[in-house]
Structures are given as C-alpha cells and as structure tokens.
PDB file of C-alpha atoms in Angstrom:
ATOM      1  CA  MET A   1    -123.625 -34.814  11.895  1.00 39.00           C
ATOM      2  CA  SER A   2    -122.158 -32.032   8.874  1.00 44.00           C
ATOM      3  CA  GLY A   3    -121.716 -33.849   5.037  1.00 47.00           C
ATOM      4  CA  LEU A   4    -123.701 -37.295   6.119  1.00 50.00           C
ATOM      5  CA  LEU A   5    -125.985 -38.095   3.695  1.00 54.00           C
ATOM      6  CA  THR A   6    -129.557 -39.692   4.910  1.00 61.00           C
ATOM      7  CA  PRO A   7    -130.466 -43.800   2.858  1.00 59.00           C
ATOM      8  CA  VAL A   8    -132.585 -41.508   1.403  1.00 59.00           C
ATOM      9  CA  THR A   9    -130.244 -38.288   0.040  1.00 61.00           C
ATOM     10  CA  ALA A  10    -127.796 -40.977  -0.491  1.00 57.00           C
ATOM     11  CA  GLN A  11    -129.648 -42.975  -2.489  1.00 59.00           C
ATOM     12  CA  LYS A  12    -130.843 -39.708  -4.459  1.00 60.00           C
ATOM     13  CA  THR A  13    -126.744 -38.103  -5.142  1.00 60.00           C
ATOM     14  CA  ILE A  14    -126.462 -41.463  -6.772  1.00 57.00           C
ATOM     15  CA  ASN A  15    -128.187 -42.047  -8.727  1.00 61.00           C
ATOM     16  CA  GLU A  16    -128.380 -38.007 -10.326  1.00 63.00           C
ATOM     17  CA  ALA A  17    -124.635 -38.449  -9.982  1.00 63.00           C
ATOM     18  CA  THR A  18    -125.550 -41.604 -12.359  1.00 71.00           C
ATOM     19  CA  SER A  19    -127.579 -39.926 -14.922  1.00 89.00           C
ATOM     20  CA  ASP A  20    -125.283 -37.296 -15.237  1.00 91.00           C
ATOM     21  CA  ILE A  21    -122.046 -38.998 -15.794  1.00 94.00           C
ATOM     22  CA  GLU A  22    -123.593 -40.870 -18.701  1.00 94.00           C
ATOM     23  CA  LYS A  23    -124.938 -38.154 -20.092  1.00 95.00           C
ATOM     24  CA  ILE A  24    -121.184 -37.059 -20.365  1.00 96.00           C
ATOM     25  CA  CYS A  25    -120.295 -40.259 -22.188  1.00 97.00           C
ATOM     26  CA  ASN A  26    -123.468 -40.296 -24.206  1.00 96.00           C
ATOM     27  CA  LEU A  27    -121.971 -37.001 -24.988  1.00 96.00           C
ATOM     28  CA  ILE A  28    -117.583 -37.936 -25.881  1.00 97.00           C
ATOM     29  CA  ALA A  29    -119.046 -40.658 -27.608  1.00 96.00           C
ATOM     30  CA  HIS A  30    -120.736 -38.394 -30.084  1.00 96.00           C
ATOM     31  CA  LYS A  31    -118.870 -35.705 -30.485  1.00 96.00           C
ATOM     32  CA  ASP A  32    -115.542 -36.854 -28.341  1.00 97.00           C
ATOM     33  CA  PHE A  33    -115.368 -34.160 -27.055  1.00 98.00           C
ATOM     34  CA  LEU A  34    -117.430 -31.254 -23.752  1.00 96.00           C
ATOM     35  CA  PHE A  35    -117.058 -28.531 -22.526  1.00 97.00           C
ATOM     36  CA  MET A  36    -118.731 -28.104 -19.188  1.00 97.00           C
ATOM     37  CA  THR A  37    -118.577 -25.036 -16.309  1.00 97.00           C
ATOM     38  CA  GLY A  38    -117.234 -24.683 -12.882  1.00 98.00           C
ATOM     39  CA  GLU A  39    -120.401 -25.809 -11.011  1.00 97.00           C
ATOM     40  CA  LYS A  40    -121.424 -28.389 -13.447  1.00 96.00           C
ATOM     41  CA  THR A  41    -117.875 -29.641 -12.324  1.00 97.00           C
ATOM     42  CA  LYS A  42    -117.835 -28.508  -8.821  1.00 96.00           C
ATOM     43  CA  ALA A  43    -121.920 -30.528  -8.846  1.00 95.00           C
ATOM     44  CA  LEU A  44    -120.735 -33.714 -10.056  1.00 94.00           C
ATOM     45  CA  LEU A  45    -117.359 -33.571  -7.607  1.00 95.00           C
ATOM     46  CA  GLU A  46    -120.039 -32.464  -4.465  1.00 94.00           C
ATOM     47  CA  GLN A  47    -122.200 -35.766  -5.984  1.00 89.00           C
ATOM     48  CA  GLN A  48    -119.800 -38.363  -5.308  1.00 85.00           C
ATOM     49  CA  ARG A  49    -118.763 -37.064  -2.387  1.00 89.00           C
ATOM     50  CA  PRO A  50    -120.317 -33.480  -0.537  1.00 93.00           C
ATOM     51  CA  ASP A  51    -117.533 -32.794   1.001  1.00 94.00           C
ATOM     52  CA  ALA A  52    -115.059 -32.779  -2.231  1.00 95.00           C
ATOM     53  CA  LEU A  53    -114.209 -29.361  -2.386  1.00 96.00           C
ATOM     54  CA  GLU A  54    -113.721 -28.989   0.751  1.00 95.00           C
ATOM     55  CA  ASP A  55    -109.603 -28.414   0.334  1.00 97.00           C
ATOM     56  CA  LEU A  56    -109.429 -26.638  -2.675  1.00 97.00           C
ATOM     57  CA  GLU A  57    -108.159 -23.091  -1.342  1.00 97.00           C
ATOM     58  CA  GLU A  58    -104.764 -25.184  -1.039  1.00 98.00           C
ATOM     59  CA  PHE A  59    -105.109 -26.769  -4.150  1.00 98.00           C
ATOM     60  CA  THR A  60    -105.329 -23.922  -5.643  1.00 98.00           C
ATOM     61  CA  GLN A  61    -102.228 -22.051  -3.587  1.00 98.00           C
ATOM     62  CA  SER A  62    -100.665 -25.823  -4.620  1.00 98.00           C
ATOM     63  CA  TRP A  63     -99.933 -23.312  -7.633  1.00 98.00           C
ATOM     64  CA  SER A  64     -97.256 -21.249  -6.269  1.00 97.00           C
ATOM     65  CA  ASP A  65     -95.177 -23.863  -5.768  1.00 97.00           C
ATOM     66  CA  LEU A  66     -94.577 -25.111  -9.580  1.00 98.00           C
ATOM     67  CA  TYR A  67     -90.342 -24.739 -10.899  1.00 97.00           C
ATOM     68  CA  THR A  68     -89.811 -23.777 -14.881  1.00 96.00           C
ATOM     69  CA  ASP A  69     -89.516 -26.289 -17.081  1.00 96.00           C
ATOM     70  CA  ALA A  70     -86.371 -26.471 -18.016  1.00 95.00           C
ATOM     71  CA  TYR A  71     -86.768 -28.333 -21.505  1.00 95.00           C
ATOM     72  CA  MET A  72     -88.810 -26.329 -24.051  1.00 93.00           C
ATOM     73  CA  ALA A  73     -86.484 -26.762 -26.896  1.00 92.00           C
ATOM     74  CA  ASP A  74     -87.643 -23.395 -27.214  1.00 90.00           C
ATOM     75  CA  LYS A  75     -85.728 -21.878 -24.755  1.00 88.00           C
ATOM     76  CA  GLY A  76     -89.096 -20.615 -23.572  1.00 89.00           C
ATOM     77  CA  THR A  77     -89.268 -19.894 -19.582  1.00 91.00           C
ATOM     78  CA  TYR A  78     -92.559 -19.013 -19.477  1.00 93.00           C
ATOM     79  CA  ARG A  79     -93.930 -22.376 -18.233  1.00 95.00           C
ATOM     80  CA  LYS A  80     -93.535 -24.275 -14.668  1.00 97.00           C
ATOM     81  CA  ARG A  81     -94.999 -27.859 -13.996  1.00 98.00           C
ATOM     82  CA  ARG A  82     -95.159 -30.949 -11.193  1.00 98.00           C
ATOM     83  CA  HIS A  83     -96.274 -33.881 -12.668  1.00 98.00           C
ATOM     84  CA  ALA A  84     -97.361 -37.459 -11.149  1.00 98.00           C
ATOM     85  CA  THR A  85     -98.161 -40.872 -13.084  1.00 98.00           C
ATOM     86  CA  MET A  86    -101.051 -43.888 -11.458  1.00 98.00           C
ATOM     87  CA  SER A  87    -102.964 -45.752 -12.488  1.00 97.00           C
ATOM     88  CA  ALA A  88    -105.834 -47.623 -12.746  1.00 97.00           C
ATOM     89  CA  PRO A  89    -107.406 -51.095 -13.663  1.00 96.00           C
ATOM     90  CA  PRO A  90    -110.383 -51.677 -15.353  1.00 96.00           C
ATOM     91  CA  SER A  91    -113.374 -50.243 -14.443  1.00 94.00           C
ATOM     92  CA  SER A  92    -112.665 -48.882 -11.498  1.00 93.00           C
ATOM     93  CA  LYS A  93    -113.068 -46.051  -9.199  1.00 90.00           C
ATOM     94  CA  PHE A  94    -109.217 -47.463  -7.456  1.00 91.00           C
ATOM     95  CA  PHE A  95    -106.304 -46.146  -9.045  1.00 95.00           C
ATOM     96  CA  HIS A  96    -103.252 -46.349  -7.469  1.00 95.00           C
ATOM     97  CA  LEU A  97     -99.391 -43.844  -7.409  1.00 97.00           C
ATOM     98  CA  GLU A  98     -97.048 -45.305  -9.171  1.00 98.00           C
ATOM     99  CA  ALA A  99     -93.384 -44.947  -8.650  1.00 98.00           C
ATOM    100  CA  HIS A 100     -92.202 -41.720  -9.986  1.00 97.00           C
ATOM    101  CA  GLN A 101     -91.163 -41.563 -13.561  1.00 97.00           C
ATOM    102  CA  PRO A 102     -90.418 -39.308 -16.581  1.00 97.00           C
ATOM    103  CA  HIS A 103     -92.726 -38.260 -19.195  1.00 97.00           C
ATOM    104  CA  PHE A 104     -92.437 -39.091 -22.822  1.00 96.00           C
ATOM    105  CA  GLN A 105     -93.665 -38.124 -25.729  1.00 94.00           C
ATOM    106  CA  SER A 106     -93.466 -38.614 -29.123  1.00 94.00           C
ATOM    107  CA  LEU A 107     -91.998 -36.720 -31.726  1.00 92.00           C
ATOM    108  CA  TYR A 108     -95.257 -37.769 -32.838  1.00 93.00           C
ATOM    109  CA  PHE A 109     -97.534 -36.081 -31.525  1.00 93.00           C
ATOM    110  CA  ASN A 110     -94.952 -33.333 -29.679  1.00 92.00           C
ATOM    111  CA  ASN A 111     -92.841 -31.703 -31.919  1.00 90.00           C
ATOM    112  CA  LEU A 112     -91.142 -29.329 -30.568  1.00 91.00           C
ATOM    113  CA  ASN A 113     -90.132 -31.318 -26.220  1.00 92.00           C
ATOM    114  CA  GLY A 114     -91.270 -34.433 -28.125  1.00 92.00           C
ATOM    115  CA  ASP A 115     -88.856 -38.036 -28.213  1.00 93.00           C
ATOM    116  CA  VAL A 116     -86.904 -36.448 -24.812  1.00 94.00           C
ATOM    117  CA  LYS A 117     -87.728 -37.923 -21.820  1.00 96.00           C
ATOM    118  CA  ARG A 118     -88.672 -35.237 -18.986  1.00 97.00           C
ATOM    119  CA  LEU A 119     -88.242 -35.791 -16.015  1.00 97.00           C
ATOM    120  CA  TYR A 120     -90.595 -32.790 -13.423  1.00 97.00           C
ATOM    121  CA  ARG A 121     -90.603 -32.170 -10.267  1.00 98.00           C
ATOM    122  CA  PRO A 122     -92.824 -34.653  -8.734  1.00 98.00           C
ATOM    123  CA  ILE A 123     -96.654 -33.386  -7.421  1.00 98.00           C
ATOM    124  CA  SER A 124     -96.469 -33.078  -3.812  1.00 98.00           C
ATOM    125  CA  SER A 125     -97.823 -36.101  -1.563  1.00 97.00           C
ATOM    126  CA  SER A 126    -100.083 -33.241   0.118  1.00 97.00           C
ATOM    127  CA  THR A 127    -101.645 -32.326  -3.242  1.00 98.00           C
ATOM    128  CA  LEU A 128    -102.262 -35.957  -4.028  1.00 98.00           C
ATOM    129  CA  ASP A 129    -103.813 -36.652  -1.612  1.00 97.00           C
ATOM    130  CA  SER A 130    -106.542 -33.962  -1.206  1.00 97.00           C
ATOM    131  CA  LYS A 131    -110.234 -34.578  -1.520  1.00 97.00           C
ATOM    132  CA  ILE A 132    -111.033 -33.116  -4.778  1.00 97.00           C
ATOM    133  CA  LEU A 133    -107.605 -34.309  -6.869  1.00 98.00           C
ATOM    134  CA  THR A 134    -108.812 -37.943  -5.106  1.00 97.00           C
ATOM    135  CA  ASN A 135    -112.812 -37.064  -7.142  1.00 96.00           C
ATOM    136  CA  ILE A 136    -110.677 -35.779  -9.632  1.00 97.00           C
ATOM    137  CA  LEU A 137    -110.045 -39.128 -11.123  1.00 97.00           C
ATOM    138  CA  ARG A 138    -112.677 -40.959  -9.410  1.00 96.00           C
ATOM    139  CA  LEU A 139    -115.395 -38.798 -11.812  1.00 96.00           C
ATOM    140  CA  GLY A 140    -112.205 -39.469 -14.272  1.00 97.00           C
ATOM    141  CA  CYS A 141    -111.916 -43.029 -13.935  1.00 97.00           C
ATOM    142  CA  ASP A 142    -115.489 -43.697 -14.152  1.00 96.00           C
ATOM    143  CA  ILE A 143    -116.089 -41.296 -17.273  1.00 97.00           C
ATOM    144  CA  PHE A 144    -113.187 -43.546 -19.712  1.00 97.00           C
ATOM    145  CA  GLY A 145    -113.891 -47.097 -17.514  1.00 97.00           C
ATOM    146  CA  ARG A 146    -117.152 -46.728 -18.320  1.00 96.00           C
ATOM    147  CA  LEU A 147    -116.123 -45.425 -21.523  1.00 97.00           C
ATOM    148  CA  SER A 148    -113.436 -48.476 -22.576  1.00 97.00           C
ATOM    149  CA  PRO A 149    -114.549 -50.848 -19.940  1.00 96.00           C
ATOM    150  CA  TYR A 150    -111.577 -53.254 -20.098  1.00 96.00           C
ATOM    151  CA  SER A 151    -109.247 -50.991 -20.700  1.00 96.00           C
ATOM    152  CA  SER A 152    -106.147 -50.727 -17.107  1.00 97.00           C
ATOM    153  CA  TRP A 153    -105.435 -47.067 -18.219  1.00 98.00           C
ATOM    154  CA  HIS A 154    -102.040 -45.452 -17.327  1.00 98.00           C
ATOM    155  CA  ILE A 155    -102.880 -41.852 -15.566  1.00 98.00           C
ATOM    156  CA  GLU A 156    -100.884 -38.532 -15.380  1.00 98.00           C
ATOM    157  CA  ILE A 157    -101.154 -36.292 -13.322  1.00 98.00           C
ATOM    158  CA  HIS A 158     -99.346 -32.215 -14.527  1.00 98.00           C
ATOM    159  CA  GLN A 159     -99.431 -28.851 -13.176  1.00 98.00           C
ATOM    160  CA  PHE A 160     -98.820 -25.808 -15.249  1.00 98.00           C
ATOM    161  CA  ARG A 161     -98.271 -22.641 -14.947  1.00 97.00           C
ATOM    162  CA  ILE A 162     -97.985 -20.316 -17.192  1.00 96.00           C
ATOM    163  CA  GLU A 163     -96.950 -17.314 -17.679  1.00 95.00           C
ATOM    164  CA  ALA A 164     -97.445 -14.656 -20.020  1.00 93.00           C
ATOM    165  CA  GLY A 165     -94.758 -11.462 -20.258  1.00 82.00           C
ATOM    166  CA  LEU A 166     -92.604 -13.545 -18.788  1.00 61.00           C
ATOM    167  CA  GLY A 167     -89.607 -14.662 -21.632  1.00 52.00           C
ATOM    168  CA  GLY A 168     -91.493 -16.304 -24.407  1.00 56.00           C
ATOM    169  CA  ALA A 169     -95.153 -16.753 -26.128  1.00 67.00           C
ATOM    170  CA  ALA A 170     -97.130 -17.870 -23.653  1.00 86.00           C
ATOM    171  CA  THR A 171     -98.442 -19.753 -25.176  1.00 88.00           C
ATOM    172  CA  PRO A 172    -100.161 -23.227 -23.012  1.00 92.00           C
ATOM    173  CA  THR A 173     -99.647 -25.739 -25.958  1.00 92.00           C
ATOM    174  CA  PRO A 174     -96.376 -23.970 -28.077  1.00 91.00           C
ATOM    175  CA  GLU A 175     -96.806 -27.148 -30.468  1.00 91.00           C
ATOM    176  CA  GLY A 176     -99.729 -25.543 -31.982  1.00 93.00           C
ATOM    177  CA  ILE A 177    -102.677 -28.025 -32.683  1.00 96.00           C
ATOM    178  CA  HIS A 178    -101.613 -31.252 -31.803  1.00 96.00           C
ATOM    179  CA  ARG A 179    -102.974 -34.971 -30.161  1.00 97.00           C
ATOM    180  CA  ASP A 180    -101.189 -35.948 -26.658  1.00 97.00           C
ATOM    181  CA  GLY A 181    -101.158 -39.821 -27.626  1.00 96.00           C
ATOM    182  CA  VAL A 182    -103.266 -40.951 -25.259  1.00 97.00           C
ATOM    183  CA  GLY A 183    -107.104 -41.547 -25.380  1.00 97.00           C
ATOM    184  CA  PHE A 184    -108.476 -39.353 -23.116  1.00 98.00           C
ATOM    185  CA  VAL A 185    -107.483 -35.763 -21.194  1.00 98.00           C
ATOM    186  CA  MET A 186    -109.688 -33.782 -18.622  1.00 98.00           C
ATOM    187  CA  MET A 187    -107.730 -29.942 -19.015  1.00 98.00           C
ATOM    188  CA  LEU A 188    -109.275 -28.391 -15.320  1.00 98.00           C
ATOM    189  CA  MET A 189    -109.391 -24.325 -14.652  1.00 98.00           C
ATOM    190  CA  VAL A 190    -107.502 -23.636 -12.055  1.00 98.00           C
ATOM    191  CA  LYS A 191    -107.258 -20.413 -11.713  1.00 98.00           C
ATOM    192  CA  ARG A 192    -106.658 -17.418 -14.257  1.00 97.00           C
ATOM    193  CA  ILE A 193    -104.893 -13.633 -12.926  1.00 96.00           C
ATOM    194  CA  ASN A 194    -104.367 -11.047 -14.447  1.00 94.00           C
ATOM    195  CA  ILE A 195    -105.116 -12.326 -18.899  1.00 94.00           C
ATOM    196  CA  ALA A 196    -106.890 -12.621 -21.887  1.00 93.00           C
ATOM    197  CA  ASN A 197    -107.740 -15.273 -24.552  1.00 93.00           C
ATOM    198  CA  GLY A 198    -106.307 -18.484 -24.079  1.00 95.00           C
ATOM    199  CA  ALA A 199    -109.518 -19.932 -25.834  1.00 97.00           C
ATOM    200  CA  THR A 200    -109.173 -23.924 -26.102  1.00 97.00           C
ATOM    201  CA  SER A 201    -110.497 -25.032 -30.051  1.00 98.00           C
ATOM    202  CA  ILE A 202    -110.998 -28.157 -31.090  1.00 98.00           C
ATOM    203  CA  TYR A 203    -109.932 -29.981 -34.459  1.00 98.00           C
ATOM    204  CA  ASP A 204    -111.146 -33.294 -36.419  1.00 97.00           C
ATOM    205  CA  LEU A 205    -108.659 -35.736 -37.891  1.00 97.00           C
ATOM    206  CA  GLU A 206    -108.234 -33.222 -40.872  1.00 97.00           C
ATOM    207  CA  LYS A 207    -107.646 -30.731 -38.624  1.00 97.00           C
ATOM    208  CA  ARG A 208    -110.675 -28.173 -39.013  1.00 98.00           C
ATOM    209  CA  ARG A 209    -111.850 -26.214 -36.530  1.00 97.00           C
ATOM    210  CA  LEU A 210    -115.033 -27.582 -35.159  1.00 97.00           C
ATOM    211  CA  ASN A 211    -115.545 -25.603 -31.772  1.00 97.00           C
ATOM    212  CA  GLU A 212    -113.814 -23.466 -28.870  1.00 97.00           C
ATOM    213  CA  PHE A 213    -114.243 -21.563 -25.753  1.00 97.00           C
ATOM    214  CA  THR A 214    -112.374 -20.407 -22.955  1.00 97.00           C
ATOM    215  CA  LEU A 215    -112.128 -22.165 -19.703  1.00 98.00           C
ATOM    216  CA  ARG A 216    -112.679 -19.125 -18.188  1.00 97.00           C
ATOM    217  CA  ALA A 217    -114.132 -20.367 -14.021  1.00 98.00           C
ATOM    218  CA  PRO A 218    -112.277 -22.056 -12.062  1.00 98.00           C
ATOM    219  CA  LEU A 219    -112.973 -25.889 -12.525  1.00 98.00           C
ATOM    220  CA  ASP A 220    -114.310 -25.400 -16.073  1.00 98.00           C
ATOM    221  CA  MET A 221    -113.795 -28.659 -17.412  1.00 98.00           C
ATOM    222  CA  ALA A 222    -112.723 -29.621 -21.349  1.00 98.00           C
ATOM    223  CA  ILE A 223    -112.918 -33.762 -22.182  1.00 98.00           C
ATOM    224  CA  VAL A 224    -111.632 -34.928 -25.614  1.00 98.00           C
ATOM    225  CA  ASN A 225    -111.288 -38.071 -27.122  1.00 98.00           C
ATOM    226  CA  ASP A 226    -107.304 -37.646 -27.836  1.00 98.00           C
ATOM    227  CA  GLU A 227    -107.638 -40.242 -30.598  1.00 97.00           C
ATOM    228  CA  ARG A 228    -110.391 -37.978 -32.598  1.00 97.00           C
ATOM    229  CA  VAL A 229    -109.374 -35.323 -32.096  1.00 98.00           C
ATOM    230  CA  PHE A 230    -106.577 -32.325 -31.931  1.00 98.00           C
ATOM    231  CA  HIS A 231    -106.653 -29.644 -29.782  1.00 97.00           C
ATOM    232  CA  SER A 232    -104.815 -25.349 -29.397  1.00 97.00           C
ATOM    233  CA  VAL A 233    -104.792 -23.473 -26.612  1.00 97.00           C
ATOM    234  CA  ALA A 234    -104.513 -19.420 -28.257  1.00 96.00           C
ATOM    235  CA  PRO A 235    -101.080 -18.258 -26.264  1.00 95.00           C
ATOM    236  CA  LEU A 236    -102.160 -15.447 -23.543  1.00 95.00           C
ATOM    237  CA  ILE A 237    -102.366 -11.561 -22.883  1.00 92.00           C
ATOM    238  CA  GLN A 238    -101.107  -9.792 -19.939  1.00 92.00           C
ATOM    239  CA  LEU A 239    -103.623  -7.258 -19.093  1.00 91.00           C
ATOM    240  CA  ASP A 240    -102.059  -5.163 -17.080  1.00 89.00           C
ATOM    241  CA  CYS A 241     -98.269  -5.153 -17.180  1.00 88.00           C
ATOM    242  CA  ASN A 242     -97.048  -3.852 -13.815  1.00 90.00           C
ATOM    243  CA  LYS A 243     -99.199  -7.206 -12.591  1.00 92.00           C
ATOM    244  CA  ASP A 244     -98.481 -10.792 -12.411  1.00 93.00           C
ATOM    245  CA  ALA A 245    -100.263 -12.208 -14.837  1.00 95.00           C
ATOM    246  CA  TYR A 246    -100.552 -15.805 -15.381  1.00 96.00           C
ATOM    247  CA  ARG A 247    -102.818 -18.872 -15.978  1.00 97.00           C
ATOM    248  CA  ASP A 248    -103.247 -21.884 -13.754  1.00 98.00           C
ATOM    249  CA  VAL A 249    -104.491 -25.591 -15.024  1.00 98.00           C
ATOM    250  CA  LEU A 250    -104.471 -28.920 -14.346  1.00 98.00           C
ATOM    251  CA  VAL A 251    -104.767 -32.029 -17.126  1.00 98.00           C
ATOM    252  CA  VAL A 252    -105.458 -36.100 -16.834  1.00 98.00           C
ATOM    253  CA  THR A 253    -104.447 -37.968 -19.140  1.00 98.00           C
ATOM    254  CA  PHE A 254    -105.710 -41.532 -19.059  1.00 98.00           C
ATOM    255  CA  ARG A 255    -103.730 -44.167 -21.828  1.00 97.00           C
ATOM    256  CA  LYS A 256    -104.602 -47.803 -22.648  1.00 96.00           C
ATOM    257  CA  LYS A 257    -102.378 -49.867 -20.547  1.00 92.00           C
ATOM    258  CA  CYS A 258    -100.654 -51.964 -23.034  1.00 75.00           C
ATOM    259  CA  ALA A 259    -102.077 -55.887 -22.514  1.00 61.00           C
ATOM    260  CA  HIS A 260     -98.500 -57.859 -22.365  1.00 56.00           C
ATOM    261  CA  ASN A 261    -100.693 -60.186 -20.590  1.00 52.00           C
ATOM    262  CA  PHE A 262    -102.469 -61.849 -23.692  1.00 55.00           C
ATOM    263  CA  PRO A 263     -99.451 -63.381 -25.155  1.00 56.00           C
ATOM    264  CA  ASN A 264    -101.935 -64.870 -28.337  1.00 62.00           C
ATOM    265  CA  GLN A 265    -101.301 -61.700 -30.055  1.00 62.00           C
ATOM    266  CA  GLY A 266    -105.614 -61.215 -29.412  1.00 62.00           C
ATOM    267  CA  LYS A 267    -106.624 -64.931 -31.553  1.00 69.00           C
ATOM    268  CA  PHE A 268    -109.277 -66.333 -29.690  1.00 67.00           C
TER     269      PHE A 268
END
C-alpha cells in the first residue's frame, strides 16, 4: 500500500501544501520573484503527490535527446532544445496539450531571435506524461491561478541544454537582460555538468539589479513575474576542457490568453 496516505495524514499534507503555496504567492506578489531550493521544490511536489518524483531519473535523461537550435541569429550551436504548448482554464490545476506550434517572441522582447516563428522538435510524449512534469505544471497552475484567478493560460514548456566549449559563448540568455513577454516564468535546474558560473540575475523595470543567485542543485527553482522584472543568466565556463560541459534547465512560461469572447470591449 505504499504511496497511499491515511485520511488524517492526507489532510495534514494538503494543509501544509496550501500554507506553502500561500507563502509563495505572497512573496511573488510583493517581490515579483523568488528562489527556491531543490529540497523545498521536492517537498512541494511530494505534498501534491507522494510519488511525484518517481520518474525523476527518466525525466532528467530526456535532456540527452534534444536538438540543436537552428534559429540562433548569432550562429551559435551551443543551445539544444525541445518545446511544447499547453493551455489551462482560470483557477484550475487541469491543463491540456495543444497542437504542436511554433514558439514566437516579438523583437521587442527578444532582440536576438525575435519576430521569427521558431518550430522546434516536440517534447516526447513520455516526458510530457511524466509524473514530475505533470506536478510541476500543476504547481504552476496553482500558484499563478491564485495570483491571477480570472486568467486562462497559454503555457509553453522548454527543455534547454546549453553546452559550454562548443560553437559560441555558451550563454543561457544570449539576448541579455530581458523579459520573455509572458506573465510568469518558472526556471527549474535539471542538471549541471563540468561548468562554473551561470548565475541568474533579477532586475527591476529600470534594469537595476535586485538580486543574484545560482541554480545549482537539481530542482532548484526560480519564479519571476515577467511583467514586473527582467532577468538574465551569466555565460557558462567549462571547467575541464576534455570533458562534456552543459547546463540542463526546464523553463515553463504562463501567458494570459486573449479574451476573444468579450466583444463588449471591456464595458460592464
């Protein structure tokens, strides 16, 4: 009967999870960003489901099957990725997969690769169906659904690998200090191999640095309110030139969907 909780234990777990989610929402509402250790992320995911991390190893291994980003305007070959799109209704933990589609950012938000429809290889069905990704998405829906309870969400999932020592500057954010043009961004560390640096910096809307931290351990997570702060990640440094060096990260963005079904132009 492993994985099953008694009613009392289950209610205690729900109460703890609710309390932690409320603290996270309160912090984001006041600071517009947060950094959460991998241990804390692990605890939050397991509060949702005790077996949430059961397929963590397979999830991590899926980063070994990414494809080189052929859209890089700097001609760099240091970035590999896969991509998927989902959607979720307001204040719901339920989401569904959308038809595979290009990723698009305007030049205003991406001064390197903006104004280009970029169609990447889709994330595999086994990764999309994994327990850990499902619970990460449920966590995002829970947090952002509380912060913006009337919004439907366009959700994009990005698997990124940045390889140091190959064909370019190995910069996780080659567009520099930027916003992604969405509502909220979740950045989750999956694995770091043979690299130094890669610090994440947060800036206010005048691009004054507010904080700096490094996603080092698996499941270390940063969340930003993309409408309120900029972010960047410092270039990676390969430690041993004779060994592979890379940084694997999951990025999930939540953008409010346009309300096409409100033809009254906002009048009440």
